Coordinates of C-alpha atoms in Angstrom, one line a residue:
M18 CA -67.6 -15.1 -14.4
N19 CA -66.4 -15.5 -10.9
G20 CA -67.1 -12.0 -9.7
K21 CA -63.5 -10.9 -9.7
P22 CA -62.4 -8.0 -12.0
Q23 CA -61.2 -9.4 -15.4
I24 CA -57.9 -8.5 -16.8
E25 CA -57.9 -7.2 -20.3
S26 CA -55.7 -9.6 -22.4
R27 CA -53.8 -7.9 -25.1
A28 CA -50.1 -7.8 -25.7
T29 CA -50.0 -4.6 -27.7
P30 CA -47.8 -2.1 -25.8
V31 CA -49.4 1.3 -25.0
P32 CA -48.1 3.9 -27.4
G33 CA -46.9 7.3 -26.2
P34 CA -43.9 9.6 -25.8
A35 CA -40.8 8.0 -24.4
R36 CA -40.9 8.0 -20.7
S37 CA -39.2 5.6 -18.2
I38 CA -40.8 4.3 -15.0
I39 CA -38.9 2.1 -12.6
L40 CA -41.2 -0.3 -10.7
F41 CA -39.8 -1.7 -7.5
L42 CA -42.0 -4.8 -6.9
C43 CA -42.1 -6.8 -3.6
S44 CA -41.5 -10.5 -4.2
W45 CA -43.9 -11.5 -1.4
G46 CA -47.5 -10.4 -2.2
P47 CA -47.8 -8.1 -5.3
H48 CA -45.3 -10.1 -7.4
A49 CA -47.9 -12.8 -7.8
A50 CA -50.4 -10.3 -9.0
F51 CA -47.8 -8.9 -11.5
Q52 CA -46.9 -12.3 -12.7
R53 CA -50.6 -13.0 -13.5
L54 CA -50.6 -9.8 -15.6
Q55 CA -47.6 -11.1 -17.5
D56 CA -49.0 -14.6 -17.9
E57 CA -52.2 -13.2 -19.4
C58 CA -50.3 -10.7 -21.6
A59 CA -52.1 -7.8 -19.9
P60 CA -51.4 -4.3 -21.2
I61 CA -48.7 -3.3 -18.8
P62 CA -47.5 0.1 -19.8
E63 CA -44.4 -0.1 -22.0
A64 CA -42.6 2.5 -20.0
V65 CA -42.6 0.3 -16.9
K66 CA -39.4 -1.6 -16.1
M67 CA -39.8 -3.9 -13.2
V68 CA -37.1 -4.6 -10.5
R69 CA -38.0 -7.4 -8.2
I70 CA -37.2 -6.7 -4.5
P71 CA -37.5 -8.7 -1.3
C72 CA -39.5 -6.1 0.6
T73 CA -40.5 -2.5 0.2
G74 CA -38.9 -1.8 3.5
R75 CA -35.5 -2.7 2.1
I76 CA -35.7 0.0 -0.6
T77 CA -33.9 2.8 1.1
K78 CA -34.2 6.5 0.2
A79 CA -30.9 6.1 -1.7
L80 CA -32.4 3.3 -3.8
L81 CA -35.7 5.2 -4.3
F82 CA -33.7 8.2 -5.5
K83 CA -31.1 6.4 -7.6
P84 CA -33.4 6.0 -10.7
F85 CA -34.0 9.7 -10.7
E86 CA -30.3 10.4 -10.8
M87 CA -30.2 8.0 -13.8
G88 CA -32.9 10.0 -15.6
A89 CA -36.0 8.0 -14.8
D90 CA -39.3 10.0 -15.2
G91 CA -41.1 8.1 -12.4
V92 CA -40.7 5.5 -9.7
A93 CA -43.3 3.2 -8.2
L94 CA -42.8 1.2 -5.1
I95 CA -45.2 -1.7 -4.8
G96 CA -45.6 -3.7 -1.6
C97 CA -48.0 -5.3 0.8
H98 CA -50.7 -3.9 3.0
E99 CA -50.0 -3.3 6.7
G100 CA -50.4 -6.5 8.5
T101 CA -49.6 -8.7 5.6
C102 CA -45.9 -7.6 5.2
R103 CA -43.7 -10.7 5.6
Y104 CA -41.1 -8.7 7.4
G105 CA -43.6 -7.0 9.8
S106 CA -42.5 -3.4 9.5
G107 CA -41.7 -3.2 5.7
T108 CA -44.7 -1.2 4.8
K109 CA -44.3 1.3 7.6
A110 CA -40.6 1.8 6.5
A111 CA -41.7 2.2 2.9
R112 CA -44.3 4.9 3.7
A113 CA -41.6 6.9 5.6
N114 CA -39.0 6.5 2.9
V115 CA -41.5 7.5 0.1
R116 CA -42.6 10.5 2.1
D117 CA -39.1 11.7 2.7
T118 CA -38.0 11.1 -0.9
C119 CA -41.0 12.9 -2.2
E120 CA -40.1 16.0 -0.1
I121 CA -36.6 15.9 -1.5
L122 CA -38.0 15.6 -5.1
D123 CA -40.1 18.7 -4.3
L124 CA -37.1 20.6 -3.1
L125 CA -35.2 19.6 -6.3
G126 CA -38.1 20.8 -8.5
L127 CA -38.7 17.4 -9.9
G128 CA -42.0 17.1 -8.1
A129 CA -43.3 14.6 -5.6
T130 CA -45.8 13.2 -8.1
R131 CA -43.0 11.3 -9.8
L132 CA -42.8 8.8 -6.9
R133 CA -45.8 6.7 -5.7
L134 CA -46.4 3.9 -3.3
G135 CA -48.9 1.2 -4.0
L136 CA -50.0 -1.7 -1.8
F137 CA -51.6 -4.9 -3.4
L138 CA -52.5 -8.4 -2.4
P139 CA -51.6 -11.4 -4.6
D140 CA -55.2 -11.7 -6.0
D141 CA -55.5 -8.1 -6.9
S142 CA -54.0 -8.2 -10.4
A143 CA -56.7 -5.9 -11.8
G144 CA -56.1 -3.3 -9.1
L145 CA -52.3 -3.4 -9.8
L146 CA -52.9 -3.0 -13.5
Q147 CA -55.2 0.0 -12.9
F148 CA -52.5 1.5 -10.7
L149 CA -49.7 1.1 -13.2
R150 CA -51.8 2.5 -16.1
Q151 CA -52.9 5.5 -14.1
F152 CA -49.4 6.2 -12.8
S153 CA -48.0 5.8 -16.3
D154 CA -50.7 8.2 -17.7
D155 CA -49.8 10.7 -14.9
I156 CA -46.1 10.5 -15.7
Q157 CA -46.8 10.8 -19.4
S158 CA -48.7 14.1 -18.6
L159 CA -45.6 15.5 -17.0
D160 CA -42.6 17.0 -18.7
K161 CA -39.8 14.6 -19.2
S162 CA -37.4 14.6 -16.3
P163 CA -34.8 17.4 -16.7
V164 CA -32.1 15.2 -15.1
A165 CA -29.4 14.4 -17.5
P166 CA -27.5 11.4 -16.2
Y167 CA -23.7 11.8 -16.2
P168 CA -22.2 8.3 -16.0
L169 CA -18.7 8.3 -14.7
P170 CA -16.2 7.7 -17.5
A171 CA -14.6 4.3 -17.2
V172 CA -11.0 4.8 -18.2
Q173 CA -9.5 1.6 -19.5
G174 CA -6.0 0.3 -18.7
D175 CA -3.7 0.3 -15.8
P176 CA -4.0 3.3 -13.3
T177 CA -0.4 2.9 -12.2
P178 CA 1.0 5.8 -14.4
A179 CA -1.6 8.2 -13.1
L180 CA -1.1 7.1 -9.5
N181 CA 2.7 7.5 -9.9
Q182 CA 2.1 11.1 -11.2
V183 CA 0.0 11.9 -8.1
L184 CA 2.7 10.4 -5.8
R185 CA 5.2 12.8 -7.4
E186 CA 2.8 15.9 -7.4
Y187 CA 2.1 15.4 -3.7
D188 CA 5.7 14.5 -2.8
V189 CA 4.6 11.4 -1.1
Y190 CA 8.1 10.0 -1.7
A191 CA 9.2 12.4 1.1
C192 CA 7.5 10.3 3.7
Q193 CA 10.1 9.5 6.3
D194 CA 8.2 6.5 7.6
C195 CA 8.3 8.0 11.1
G196 CA 4.7 7.0 11.9
K197 CA 3.6 10.4 13.3
C198 CA 0.7 10.4 11.0
S199 CA -0.6 7.1 12.2
S200 CA -0.1 8.0 15.8
A201 CA -2.3 11.1 15.2
C202 CA -4.9 9.5 13.0
P203 CA -8.3 9.4 14.8
L204 CA -9.3 6.2 12.9
T205 CA -6.1 4.4 13.9
L206 CA -6.6 5.5 17.5
A207 CA -10.2 4.2 17.3
G208 CA -8.8 0.7 16.7
K209 CA -9.2 0.5 12.9
T210 CA -6.4 -1.3 11.0
F211 CA -5.7 1.9 9.1
S212 CA -2.4 3.8 8.7
P213 CA -1.7 6.8 6.4
R214 CA 1.9 5.8 6.4
S215 CA 1.2 2.2 5.3
T216 CA -1.3 3.4 2.7
A217 CA 1.3 5.8 1.2
N218 CA 4.0 3.1 1.2
A219 CA 1.7 0.6 -0.4
L220 CA 0.9 2.9 -3.2
I221 CA 4.6 3.8 -3.7
A222 CA 5.1 0.0 -4.0
G223 CA 2.4 -0.1 -6.7
Q224 CA 0.0 -2.1 -4.6
W225 CA -3.1 -0.1 -5.6
D226 CA -5.2 -3.2 -6.3
D227 CA -4.6 -4.7 -2.8
E228 CA -8.0 -5.1 -1.2
G229 CA -6.9 -3.4 2.1
V230 CA -5.3 -0.5 0.3
R231 CA -8.4 0.2 -1.7
R232 CA -10.6 -0.1 1.4
D233 CA -8.4 2.4 3.3
I234 CA -8.4 4.9 0.5
W235 CA -12.1 5.2 1.0
S236 CA -12.0 5.0 4.8
C237 CA -9.7 8.1 5.2
L238 CA -11.6 11.0 6.9
T239 CA -9.5 13.5 5.0
C240 CA -9.5 15.4 8.3
G241 CA -5.9 16.5 7.9
L242 CA -4.6 15.7 11.4
C243 CA -1.9 13.4 9.8
S244 CA -0.6 16.2 7.6
D245 CA -0.6 18.5 10.6
R246 CA 1.9 16.2 12.3
C247 CA 3.9 15.2 9.2
P248 CA 7.5 16.4 9.4
S249 CA 7.7 16.3 5.5
A250 CA 4.5 18.2 5.1
V251 CA 2.9 15.6 2.9
N252 CA -0.7 16.7 2.1
F253 CA -2.2 13.3 2.7
P254 CA -5.9 14.4 2.4
G255 CA -5.2 15.9 -1.0
F256 CA -3.3 12.9 -2.1
V257 CA -6.1 10.6 -1.0
R258 CA -8.6 12.7 -2.9
E259 CA -6.6 12.4 -6.1
V260 CA -6.2 8.6 -5.7
R261 CA -10.0 8.4 -5.3
R262 CA -10.4 10.4 -8.5
I263 CA -8.2 8.0 -10.4
L264 CA -9.7 4.8 -9.0
L265 CA -13.2 6.2 -9.6
A266 CA -12.4 7.0 -13.2
H267 CA -11.3 3.4 -13.6
G268 CA -14.6 2.1 -12.3
L269 CA -13.2 1.3 -8.9
G270 CA -15.7 3.0 -6.7
G271 CA -15.6 3.4 -3.0
H272 CA -17.6 2.9 0.1
E273 CA -20.2 5.7 0.0
A274 CA -22.2 6.1 3.2
H275 CA -26.0 6.0 3.3
G276 CA -26.1 4.0 0.0
G277 CA -24.5 6.9 -1.9
F278 CA -27.6 9.1 -1.5
F279 CA -25.7 12.4 -1.0
Q280 CA -23.4 11.7 -4.0
S281 CA -26.5 10.9 -6.1
L282 CA -28.2 14.1 -4.8
S283 CA -25.2 16.2 -5.8
R284 CA -24.8 14.6 -9.2
T285 CA -28.5 15.2 -9.9
M286 CA -28.0 18.9 -9.3
T287 CA -25.5 19.1 -12.2
S288 CA -28.4 19.0 -14.6
P289 CA -28.6 22.6 -15.9
D290 CA -32.3 22.4 -16.6
L291 CA -33.3 21.4 -13.1
R292 CA -35.6 24.0 -11.5
I293 CA -34.7 23.6 -7.8
H294 CA -36.9 25.2 -5.1
H295 CA -34.2 25.4 -2.5
W296 CA -35.8 28.1 -0.4
S297 CA -39.5 27.2 -0.7
W298 CA -39.7 26.4 3.0
L299 CA -38.3 29.7 4.3
P300 CA -40.3 31.4 7.1
D301 CA -42.2 34.6 6.2
D302 CA -40.4 36.8 8.7
I303 CA -37.1 36.4 7.0
Q304 CA -36.3 39.5 4.9
T305 CA -34.5 39.0 1.6
D306 CA -33.9 41.3 -1.3
P307 CA -33.2 40.1 -4.9
Q308 CA -31.5 43.4 -5.7
S309 CA -29.0 43.1 -2.8
K310 CA -25.3 43.1 -3.6
V311 CA -24.8 40.5 -0.9
L312 CA -25.9 36.9 -1.4
F313 CA -26.4 34.2 1.2
F314 CA -25.4 30.7 0.3
G315 CA -27.0 28.1 2.5
G316 CA -25.9 24.7 1.5
C317 CA -27.5 21.2 1.8
A318 CA -29.0 21.5 5.3
P319 CA -32.6 21.3 4.1
Y320 CA -31.9 17.9 2.5
F321 CA -30.1 16.7 5.6
D322 CA -33.1 17.4 7.8
I323 CA -35.5 15.4 5.6
F324 CA -33.1 12.5 5.2
F325 CA -32.2 12.1 8.8
R326 CA -35.3 13.2 10.7
T327 CA -36.7 9.6 11.2
H328 CA -33.7 8.5 13.2
L329 CA -31.9 11.5 14.4
G330 CA -34.3 14.4 14.5
V331 CA -31.7 16.8 13.3
T332 CA -32.5 20.4 12.7
T333 CA -29.7 21.7 10.5
R334 CA -32.2 23.8 8.5
D335 CA -32.4 26.0 11.6
I336 CA -28.8 27.0 10.9
L337 CA -29.9 28.6 7.6
V338 CA -32.8 30.4 9.2
D339 CA -30.8 31.7 12.1
S340 CA -28.0 32.8 9.8
L341 CA -30.5 34.9 7.8
R342 CA -32.0 36.2 11.1
L343 CA -28.5 37.4 12.2
L344 CA -27.9 39.0 8.8
N345 CA -31.3 40.8 9.1
F346 CA -30.4 41.8 12.7
F347 CA -27.5 43.7 11.2
D348 CA -29.7 45.2 8.4
I349 CA -28.4 42.9 5.7
H350 CA -31.3 41.6 3.6
P351 CA -29.4 39.3 1.3
A352 CA -30.3 37.9 -2.1
L353 CA -30.9 34.2 -2.4
L354 CA -30.5 31.8 -5.3
D355 CA -33.9 30.2 -5.7
A356 CA -32.3 27.4 -7.6
E357 CA -29.3 27.0 -5.2
R358 CA -27.3 23.9 -5.8
C359 CA -24.9 21.9 -3.7
C360 CA -21.4 23.5 -3.6
G361 CA -19.8 20.2 -4.6
H362 CA -17.7 19.6 -1.5
D363 CA -18.6 16.0 -1.1
L364 CA -18.2 15.1 -4.8
Y365 CA -14.8 16.8 -4.8
W366 CA -13.6 14.8 -1.7
S367 CA -15.0 11.5 -2.9
G368 CA -13.1 11.8 -6.2
D369 CA -15.9 12.8 -8.6
Q370 CA -13.9 15.7 -10.1
E371 CA -16.0 15.9 -13.3
N372 CA -19.3 16.5 -11.6
F373 CA -17.7 18.7 -8.9
L374 CA -16.6 21.0 -11.7
K375 CA -20.0 21.0 -13.3
L376 CA -21.5 22.2 -10.0
A377 CA -18.8 24.8 -9.5
R378 CA -19.4 26.3 -12.9
L379 CA -23.2 26.3 -12.5
N380 CA -23.0 27.9 -9.1
V381 CA -20.5 30.6 -10.1
E382 CA -22.4 31.4 -13.3
A383 CA -25.7 31.8 -11.4
I384 CA -24.0 34.0 -8.8
R385 CA -22.3 36.0 -11.5
A386 CA -25.7 36.5 -13.3
S387 CA -27.3 37.8 -10.1
G388 CA -24.9 40.7 -10.0
V389 CA -23.9 40.3 -6.4
E390 CA -20.5 41.4 -5.1
E391 CA -20.2 39.3 -2.0
V392 CA -21.3 35.8 -1.0
I393 CA -21.7 35.0 2.7
V394 CA -21.5 31.3 3.5
C395 CA -22.5 29.8 6.8
C396 CA -21.1 26.2 6.3
P397 CA -17.3 25.7 6.8
E398 CA -17.3 23.1 4.0
G399 CA -19.1 25.4 1.7
Y400 CA -16.8 28.3 2.6
R401 CA -13.7 26.2 2.0
T402 CA -15.1 25.0 -1.4
F403 CA -16.0 28.5 -2.6
S404 CA -12.9 30.3 -1.3
H405 CA -10.2 27.7 -2.0
D406 CA -11.3 24.7 -4.1
Y407 CA -13.1 26.5 -6.9
P408 CA -10.2 28.8 -7.7
A409 CA -7.7 25.9 -7.2
N410 CA -9.5 24.0 -9.9
G411 CA -9.7 26.8 -12.4
V412 CA -13.2 28.2 -11.5
E413 CA -12.6 31.8 -10.7
T414 CA -15.1 33.5 -8.3
P415 CA -15.6 37.1 -9.3
F416 CA -17.0 38.0 -6.0
K417 CA -15.9 38.2 -2.4
V418 CA -16.5 35.1 -0.3
T419 CA -17.1 35.6 3.4
L420 CA -17.6 33.1 6.2
L421 CA -20.7 34.1 8.3
M422 CA -18.6 33.9 11.5
D423 CA -16.1 36.4 10.2
F424 CA -19.0 38.8 9.3
L425 CA -20.6 38.3 12.7
E426 CA -17.3 38.8 14.7
R427 CA -16.7 42.0 12.7
E428 CA -20.1 43.4 13.3
I429 CA -20.3 42.4 17.0
D430 CA -16.8 43.9 17.6
K431 CA -18.2 47.3 16.7
G432 CA -20.1 47.3 19.9
A433 CA -23.8 48.2 20.6
V434 CA -24.9 44.6 20.9
G435 CA -24.9 42.3 23.8
F436 CA -26.3 38.8 24.7
K437 CA -29.0 37.6 26.9
R438 CA -27.9 35.6 29.9
L439 CA -27.4 31.9 29.0
N440 CA -27.4 29.7 32.1
R441 CA -25.6 26.9 30.3
S442 CA -22.0 25.7 30.4
L443 CA -20.6 25.2 26.9
T444 CA -18.0 23.2 25.0
F445 CA -17.2 23.3 21.3
Q446 CA -16.7 20.7 18.5
D447 CA -14.2 22.1 15.9
P448 CA -15.1 21.3 12.2
C449 CA -12.0 20.0 10.3
R450 CA -12.5 22.4 7.4
L451 CA -12.6 25.4 9.7
S452 CA -10.0 24.6 12.3
R453 CA -7.3 22.8 10.4
F454 CA -7.9 23.7 6.7
E455 CA -8.7 27.3 7.2
K456 CA -6.8 27.9 10.5
K457 CA -9.8 29.7 12.0
S458 CA -10.1 27.8 15.3
A459 CA -9.8 31.1 17.2
L460 CA -12.8 32.6 15.5
P461 CA -15.7 30.5 17.0
R462 CA -14.1 30.9 20.4
K463 CA -14.1 34.7 20.1
L464 CA -17.8 34.5 19.4
L465 CA -18.4 32.0 22.2
G466 CA -16.5 34.3 24.5
R467 CA -18.9 37.1 23.8
L468 CA -21.9 35.1 25.1
D469 CA -23.0 35.7 28.6
S470 CA -22.9 31.9 29.5
A471 CA -22.3 30.0 32.7
G472 CA -18.9 28.9 31.4
F473 CA -16.9 27.3 28.7
G474 CA -14.7 24.2 28.8
E475 CA -12.4 22.9 26.2
M476 CA -12.2 19.3 25.2
Q477 CA -9.0 17.3 25.5
E478 CA -8.3 17.8 21.8
R479 CA -9.3 21.2 20.5
G480 CA -8.7 23.8 17.8
G481 CA -6.3 22.7 15.1
G482 CA -5.7 19.4 16.9
A483 CA -9.4 18.5 17.4
I484 CA -10.8 15.1 16.4
C485 CA -13.1 14.8 13.4
C486 CA -16.8 14.1 14.1
G487 CA -16.3 10.8 12.2
N488 CA -17.0 11.5 8.5
T489 CA -16.4 14.2 5.9
A490 CA -17.6 13.4 2.4
W491 CA -20.1 10.7 3.2
T492 CA -17.6 7.9 2.6
G493 CA -16.3 5.1 4.7
C494 CA -18.7 5.4 7.7
D495 CA -18.4 2.3 9.8
A496 CA -18.1 1.0 13.4
F497 CA -14.8 2.8 13.8
S498 CA -16.4 6.1 12.9
K499 CA -19.0 5.4 15.6
A500 CA -16.2 4.6 18.1
L501 CA -14.6 8.0 17.2
Q502 CA -17.9 9.8 17.8
V503 CA -18.4 8.0 21.1
H504 CA -14.8 9.0 22.1
R505 CA -15.6 12.6 21.2
L506 CA -18.8 12.8 23.1
R507 CA -17.1 11.4 26.2
Q508 CA -14.6 14.1 25.9
A509 CA -17.4 16.7 25.6
R510 CA -19.1 15.3 28.7
A511 CA -15.8 15.2 30.6
T512 CA -15.6 19.0 30.4
G513 CA -18.6 19.3 32.7
A514 CA -20.5 21.3 30.0
D515 CA -24.2 20.8 29.5
L516 CA -24.4 22.2 26.0
L517 CA -22.3 21.0 23.0
V518 CA -21.9 23.7 20.4
T519 CA -21.1 22.7 16.8
A520 CA -20.4 24.8 13.8
C521 CA -20.9 22.4 10.9
P522 CA -24.2 20.6 10.1
K523 CA -22.3 17.3 9.6
C524 CA -20.8 17.5 13.1
Q525 CA -24.3 17.8 14.5
I526 CA -25.6 14.9 12.4
H527 CA -22.7 12.5 13.2
L528 CA -22.6 13.2 17.0
R529 CA -26.3 12.8 17.3
C530 CA -26.0 9.5 15.4
A531 CA -23.7 8.1 18.2
M532 CA -26.3 9.2 20.8
Q533 CA -28.8 6.9 19.2
D534 CA -26.9 3.8 20.3
P535 CA -29.4 1.5 22.1
F536 CA -26.9 0.4 24.7
I537 CA -24.7 3.4 25.6
G538 CA -26.6 6.2 23.9
E539 CA -28.1 7.4 27.2
S540 CA -24.6 7.9 28.7
L541 CA -23.6 10.0 25.7
E542 CA -26.6 12.2 25.4
M543 CA -25.9 15.9 25.4
E544 CA -27.9 18.7 24.1
T545 CA -26.4 20.0 20.8
V546 CA -26.8 23.3 19.1
D547 CA -25.1 25.1 16.3
L548 CA -23.2 28.2 17.1
T549 CA -25.3 30.3 14.7
T550 CA -28.5 29.3 16.5
L551 CA -27.0 30.1 19.8
L552 CA -26.0 33.6 18.7
A553 CA -29.3 34.3 16.9
R554 CA -31.3 33.3 20.0
T555 CA -29.4 35.4 22.5
I556 CA -28.1 38.5 20.6
Q557 CA -29.8 41.9 21.4
W558 CA -29.2 45.6 20.9
E559 CA -27.9 47.4 23.9

């Protein structure tokens, strides 16, 4: 006996109900401990499937979450103690990523206990074995994960016939090759070798498998500026969306931002048995009524805040709280869906039609079952999805869909309310889905005009001609998206305003991202607030 804990040597697998545990194991320290367990035929739980990784800090939130999307019951991330990490900060990054992913698992109703971080040195095989057996026992004691993975169907064969059909349906052959689309495209103007016209012509010529064409299909912002300028009225964003759908179905996936986390999150929510706790964080002073005939649909902001807080400090969840405060202000105590799911916007625009439709049907069925007559949506993307994309895809909505801004303008226009003095000069970032897709660019300006502010200045591009914040469906984000955001922030600062007002959580996230640049971020910094928050914090009865 050498005084060290002895490893039980038996090769018989541990029996038990079928569970699956993914073990991300750092190659540096703990892998040596794990290897000793294997060499000595130690009783590693049968449910554990090991994935060897270079460092725990390299396992992003997207990678931690991916096994859950695929139906795993538990995930363990095993790395080195602080001070022994080969990469210096790997353990610190792992702690933050595990913490954030656990919070997201809680919101989803899966439970944070399904994800665990362990730290072991090479000579601690016994400790690692004890950890694995305890974690396995804990996972065995839980219900099996309700997430039913939905692998995308891989259609065999040549996608050309399907692409030709889409070319005809969207009348892309009407392209006059005039180049107005490219001269308006924000990405082209940001310096990217991207051209809607060239992409359309390449697909007409059957060059769908060209590397540049496939890259550009996933780079497009689908912001709609090109279609706005097209003399032939070609719906390029819709065409791109359909091309993505076909390529995705043939296993030709795209360039999803943030490791595809948000697409994974949305697909996970298509599982009917998932018991989501979407509103568990709501402050106590918010008044809701399950019997109300009005339902408030919040969207994915709570997940955004958790995902981005380490780097960006975003507070998009405040948009939901302030939306509810404004409804309460006007004596609306709305119903909420405790198990609210993603509306599906990002899946739809990144070509995952099958899972978009699953979300749409689950959402509409849940709302129908609640008995409400009206759904108020605060997010422009959610509003567009409910009011237009669901019916356009055969999912009828037997209730009225109202954009929160429309409701507020209608109520404020009745009189009896005013706004506290706001000694700030404002400018406004138009969301693409609101200003161009829904032609509602005048609406936020009406509301801003009601504020008692120090002034309002328009950016060079505004309203229906405004520049996108740099990303729509979490696809194709790159250095040119960043250049676009920098350009937009410089336009905002050029107005002389000291407060940038947004109206979409993604606008806030993307513009804040550009402000984090270590070299020019300070010159771009500008306080940013959502219009809903600005209204909620200044409105008063008169």
